[in-house]
CSV table of N, CA and C in Angstrom, one decimal:
chain,number,residue,atom,x,y,z
A,1,PHE,N,48.8,-38.4,-14.2
A,1,PHE,CA,47.9,-39.2,-14.1
A,1,PHE,C,47.7,-40.4,-15.7
A,2,PHE,N,47.2,-41.8,-16.3
A,2,PHE,CA,47.2,-42.3,-16.8
A,2,PHE,C,45.8,-42.9,-16.9
A,3,PHE,N,45.5,-43.0,-18.5
A,3,PHE,CA,44.4,-43.3,-18.5
A,3,PHE,C,44.6,-44.1,-19.4
A,4,ASN,N,43.6,-45.5,-19.7
A,4,ASN,CA,43.8,-46.8,-20.7
A,4,ASN,C,43.3,-46.2,-21.9
A,5,ASP,N,42.3,-44.7,-22.3
A,5,ASP,CA,42.6,-44.8,-23.7
A,5,ASP,C,42.6,-43.5,-24.4
A,6,THR,N,43.5,-43.6,-25.6
A,6,THR,CA,43.9,-42.2,-25.8
A,6,THR,C,42.6,-40.7,-26.0
A,7,ALA,N,41.6,-41.0,-26.1
A,7,ALA,CA,40.9,-39.9,-25.9
A,7,ALA,C,40.8,-39.1,-24.8
A,8,THR,N,40.8,-39.9,-24.0
A,8,THR,CA,40.4,-39.3,-22.4
A,8,THR,C,41.8,-39.0,-22.0
A,9,THR,N,42.5,-39.2,-22.5
A,9,THR,CA,44.0,-38.4,-22.1
A,9,THR,C,44.4,-37.0,-22.8
A,10,GLU,N,43.5,-37.4,-24.2
A,10,GLU,CA,44.1,-36.0,-24.9
A,10,GLU,C,43.4,-34.8,-24.1
A,11,ILE,N,41.9,-35.3,-23.5
A,11,ILE,CA,40.8,-34.0,-23.1
A,11,ILE,C,41.4,-33.9,-21.8
A,12,TYR,N,41.9,-34.9,-21.0
A,12,TYR,CA,42.3,-33.8,-20.2
A,12,TYR,C,43.6,-33.4,-19.9
A,13,THR,N,44.6,-34.2,-20.8
A,13,THR,CA,46.2,-32.9,-20.9
A,13,THR,C,45.6,-31.9,-21.9
A,14,LEU,N,44.2,-31.3,-22.6
A,14,LEU,CA,44.3,-30.4,-23.6
A,14,LEU,C,43.5,-29.2,-22.0
A,15,SER,N,42.3,-29.9,-20.9
A,15,SER,CA,41.6,-28.9,-20.1
A,15,SER,C,42.8,-29.0,-19.1
A,16,LEU,N,43.9,-29.5,-18.5
A,16,LEU,CA,45.2,-28.8,-17.9
A,16,LEU,C,45.8,-28.4,-18.1
A,17,HIS,N,46.1,-27.9,-20.0
A,17,HIS,CA,47.1,-27.0,-20.8
A,17,HIS,C,46.1,-25.4,-20.4
A,18,ASN,N,45.1,-25.7,-20.4
A,18,ASN,CA,44.0,-24.6,-21.1
A,18,ASN,C,43.8,-23.7,-19.4
A,19,ALA,N,44.0,-24.5,-18.4
A,19,ALA,CA,44.2,-23.7,-16.9
A,19,ALA,C,45.2,-23.3,-16.0
A,20,LEU,N,46.3,-24.0,-16.8
A,20,LEU,CA,47.8,-23.2,-16.7
A,20,LEU,C,48.6,-22.2,-16.7
A,21,PRO,N,48.7,-21.3,-15.8
A,21,PRO,CA,48.5,-19.5,-15.7
A,21,PRO,C,50.0,-19.7,-16.9
A,22,ILE,N,49.7,-18.1,-17.3
A,22,ILE,CA,50.5,-17.5,-18.2
A,22,ILE,C,52.0,-17.2,-17.7
A,23,SER,N,52.3,-17.6,-16.9
A,23,SER,CA,53.3,-17.0,-16.1
A,23,SER,C,53.4,-15.3,-15.3
A,24,PHE,N,52.3,-15.4,-14.7
A,24,PHE,CA,52.0,-14.3,-13.9
A,24,PHE,C,53.1,-14.2,-12.6
A,25,THR,N,54.1,-13.1,-12.7
A,25,THR,CA,54.9,-13.1,-11.6
A,25,THR,C,54.0,-12.3,-10.5
A,26,ASP,N,52.9,-11.3,-11.3
A,26,ASP,CA,52.5,-10.5,-10.3
A,26,ASP,C,51.0,-10.7,-9.4
A,27,CYS,N,50.7,-10.7,-8.8
A,27,CYS,CA,48.9,-10.9,-8.5
A,27,CYS,C,48.1,-10.1,-9.8
A,28,ILE,N,47.3,-10.4,-9.6
A,28,ILE,CA,46.3,-10.0,-11.1
A,28,ILE,C,45.5,-8.6,-11.0
A,29,VAL,N,45.3,-9.0,-9.3
A,29,VAL,CA,44.8,-7.6,-8.6
A,29,VAL,C,45.5,-6.7,-8.2
A,30,SER,N,46.6,-6.9,-7.5
A,30,SER,CA,47.2,-5.6,-6.7
A,30,SER,C,48.4,-5.0,-7.7
A,31,GLY,N,49.2,-5.8,-8.6
A,31,GLY,CA,50.5,-5.7,-9.2
A,31,GLY,C,51.5,-6.4,-8.2
A,32,LYS,N,51.2,-6.6,-7.3
A,32,LYS,CA,52.4,-6.8,-5.9
A,32,LYS,C,53.0,-8.5,-6.9
A,33,LYS,N,54.5,-8.1,-6.3
A,33,LYS,CA,54.7,-10.1,-6.9
A,33,LYS,C,53.8,-10.8,-5.8
A,34,ILE,N,53.9,-12.2,-6.9
A,34,ILE,CA,53.3,-12.7,-6.0
A,34,ILE,C,54.6,-14.0,-5.4
A,35,ASP,N,54.8,-14.2,-4.0
A,35,ASP,CA,55.1,-15.0,-3.2
A,35,ASP,C,54.6,-16.5,-3.1
A,36,LYS,N,54.5,-17.4,-3.8
A,36,LYS,CA,53.9,-18.6,-3.2
A,36,LYS,C,54.6,-19.3,-1.4
A,37,MET,N,55.4,-18.6,-1.5
A,37,MET,CA,55.6,-19.0,-0.4
A,37,MET,C,55.3,-18.3,1.0
A,38,ASP,N,54.5,-17.2,0.2
A,38,ASP,CA,53.9,-16.6,1.4
A,38,ASP,C,52.4,-17.3,2.0
A,39,SER,N,52.1,-16.9,3.5
A,39,SER,CA,51.0,-18.1,4.1
A,39,SER,C,49.8,-17.3,3.1
A,40,LYS,N,49.6,-16.5,2.7
A,40,LYS,CA,48.7,-15.1,2.1
A,40,LYS,C,48.4,-15.5,0.2
A,41,PHE,N,49.3,-16.7,-0.2
A,41,PHE,CA,48.9,-17.1,-0.8
A,41,PHE,C,47.7,-17.4,-2.0
A,42,VAL,N,46.9,-17.3,-2.3
A,42,VAL,CA,46.1,-17.7,-3.3
A,42,VAL,C,45.6,-17.8,-4.4
A,43,GLN,N,45.4,-19.8,-4.8
A,43,GLN,CA,44.9,-19.5,-6.1
A,43,GLN,C,43.9,-20.3,-6.4
A,44,ARG,N,43.0,-19.8,-7.6
A,44,ARG,CA,41.8,-20.6,-8.0
A,44,ARG,C,41.6,-21.0,-8.9
A,45,ILE,N,40.9,-22.0,-9.8
A,45,ILE,CA,40.6,-22.2,-11.5
A,45,ILE,C,39.5,-21.7,-11.0
A,46,ILE,N,39.7,-20.9,-11.9
A,46,ILE,CA,38.6,-19.8,-12.6
A,46,ILE,C,38.0,-19.0,-13.8
A,47,ALA,N,36.8,-19.9,-14.5
A,47,ALA,CA,37.1,-19.6,-15.4
A,47,ALA,C,37.9,-20.6,-16.3
A,48,ASN,N,38.2,-21.5,-16.4
A,48,ASN,CA,39.2,-22.7,-17.0
A,48,ASN,C,40.8,-22.3,-16.9
A,49,HIS,N,40.4,-20.8,-15.9
A,49,HIS,CA,42.1,-20.0,-16.2
A,49,HIS,C,42.4,-20.7,-14.4
A,50,LEU,N,43.8,-20.6,-14.3
A,50,LEU,CA,44.7,-20.8,-12.9
A,50,LEU,C,44.6,-19.3,-12.8
A,51,VAL,N,43.9,-18.8,-11.2
A,51,VAL,CA,44.4,-17.3,-11.3
A,51,VAL,C,44.9,-17.2,-9.8
A,52,GLN,N,46.6,-16.6,-9.9
A,52,GLN,CA,47.5,-16.4,-8.9
A,52,GLN,C,46.8,-15.4,-7.9
A,53,PHE,N,47.0,-15.0,-6.7
A,53,PHE,CA,46.6,-14.1,-6.1
A,53,PHE,C,47.4,-13.4,-5.0
A,54,CYS,N,48.1,-12.3,-4.3
A,54,CYS,CA,48.9,-12.3,-3.2
A,54,CYS,C,47.9,-12.9,-2.3
A,55,CYS,N,46.9,-12.5,-2.0
A,55,CYS,CA,46.5,-12.7,-1.1
A,55,CYS,C,44.9,-12.7,-0.8
A,56,PRO,N,44.4,-13.0,-0.4
A,56,PRO,CA,42.9,-13.3,0.0
A,56,PRO,C,41.9,-12.0,-0.1
A,57,MET,N,42.1,-11.2,0.2
A,57,MET,CA,41.8,-9.4,0.1
A,57,MET,C,41.7,-8.9,-1.4
A,58,CYS,N,42.8,-9.4,-2.1
A,58,CYS,CA,42.5,-10.0,-4.3
A,58,CYS,C,41.5,-10.4,-4.2
A,59,VAL,N,41.9,-11.5,-3.5
A,59,VAL,CA,40.7,-12.8,-4.2
A,59,VAL,C,38.9,-11.9,-4.1
A,60,LYS,N,38.6,-11.0,-2.7
A,60,LYS,CA,37.5,-10.2,-2.5
A,60,LYS,C,37.3,-10.1,-3.8
A,61,LYS,N,38.5,-8.5,-4.0
A,61,LYS,CA,37.9,-7.5,-5.4
A,61,LYS,C,38.1,-8.2,-6.2
A,62,PHE,N,38.8,-9.4,-6.8
A,62,PHE,CA,38.5,-9.9,-7.9
A,62,PHE,C,37.2,-10.4,-8.3
A,63,ASN,N,36.8,-10.7,-7.0
A,63,ASN,CA,35.0,-11.6,-6.8
A,63,ASN,C,33.8,-10.0,-7.4
A,64,LYS,N,34.4,-8.8,-7.0
A,64,LYS,CA,33.7,-8.0,-6.8
A,64,LYS,C,33.3,-7.4,-8.4
A,65,ASN,N,34.4,-8.1,-9.7
A,65,ASN,CA,34.4,-7.2,-10.9
A,65,ASN,C,35.2,-8.3,-11.7
A,66,PRO,N,35.3,-9.6,-12.0
A,66,PRO,CA,35.6,-10.7,-12.6
A,66,PRO,C,36.1,-10.4,-13.9
A,67,ALA,N,34.9,-9.9,-14.6
A,67,ALA,CA,35.0,-9.7,-15.6
A,67,ALA,C,36.6,-9.1,-16.8
A,68,LYS,N,36.2,-8.1,-15.3
A,68,LYS,CA,37.8,-6.7,-15.3
A,68,LYS,C,38.9,-7.7,-15.9
A,69,TYR,N,39.5,-8.8,-14.9
A,69,TYR,CA,39.9,-8.9,-14.4
A,69,TYR,C,40.4,-10.1,-15.1
A,70,LEU,N,39.3,-11.3,-15.9
A,70,LEU,CA,39.6,-12.3,-16.9
A,70,LEU,C,40.0,-11.8,-18.2
A,71,ALA,N,39.3,-10.0,-18.8
A,71,ALA,CA,39.9,-9.5,-19.6
A,71,ALA,C,41.6,-9.4,-20.0
A,72,LYS,N,42.0,-9.4,-18.8
A,72,LYS,CA,43.9,-9.0,-18.3
A,72,LYS,C,44.3,-10.3,-18.7
A,73,ILE,N,43.6,-11.6,-18.4
A,73,ILE,CA,44.2,-12.8,-18.5
A,73,ILE,C,44.2,-13.5,-19.9
A,74,ASP,N,43.0,-12.7,-20.4
A,74,ASP,CA,42.5,-13.6,-22.0
A,74,ASP,C,43.5,-12.8,-22.6
A,75,ALA,N,44.1,-11.5,-22.3
A,75,ALA,CA,44.0,-10.5,-23.2
A,75,ALA,C,45.6,-11.2,-22.9
A,76,ALA,N,46.5,-11.7,-21.9
A,76,ALA,CA,47.9,-12.1,-21.3
A,76,ALA,C,48.0,-13.2,-22.6
A,77,LYS,N,46.8,-13.9,-22.0
A,77,LYS,CA,46.7,-15.3,-23.0
A,77,LYS,C,47.6,-15.1,-24.0
A,78,ALA,N,46.2,-14.5,-25.0
A,78,ALA,CA,46.4,-14.2,-26.6
A,78,ALA,C,47.4,-13.8,-27.0
A,79,LYS,N,48.0,-12.8,-26.1
A,79,LYS,CA,49.3,-12.5,-26.6
A,79,LYS,C,50.7,-13.4,-26.5
A,80,HIS,N,50.5,-14.4,-25.2
A,80,HIS,CA,51.9,-15.7,-25.1
A,80,HIS,C,51.4,-16.8,-26.2
A,81,THR,N,49.8,-16.8,-27.3
A,81,THR,CA,49.8,-17.9,-28.1
A,81,THR,C,50.2,-17.3,-29.4
A,82,ASP,N,50.3,-15.7,-29.4
A,82,ASP,CA,50.6,-15.4,-31.0
A,82,ASP,C,52.0,-15.5,-31.0
């Protein structure tokens, strides 16, 4: 994407950066390896995070207690930026 003004480009870039995954190779819910080629693979942007799941059932489990799983993501993100 290209924007004509620098401020818009910077805002877009920061928003995109914050939504990028922290290289989770395992499902945040089940702990199973994520196979992006699997037809069950799901990803969603939730609370400004790109969250990847191994299957739709894990999305349902996540939705029952999102704070639990978002805390895991936030902890990994904090560790990654230190």
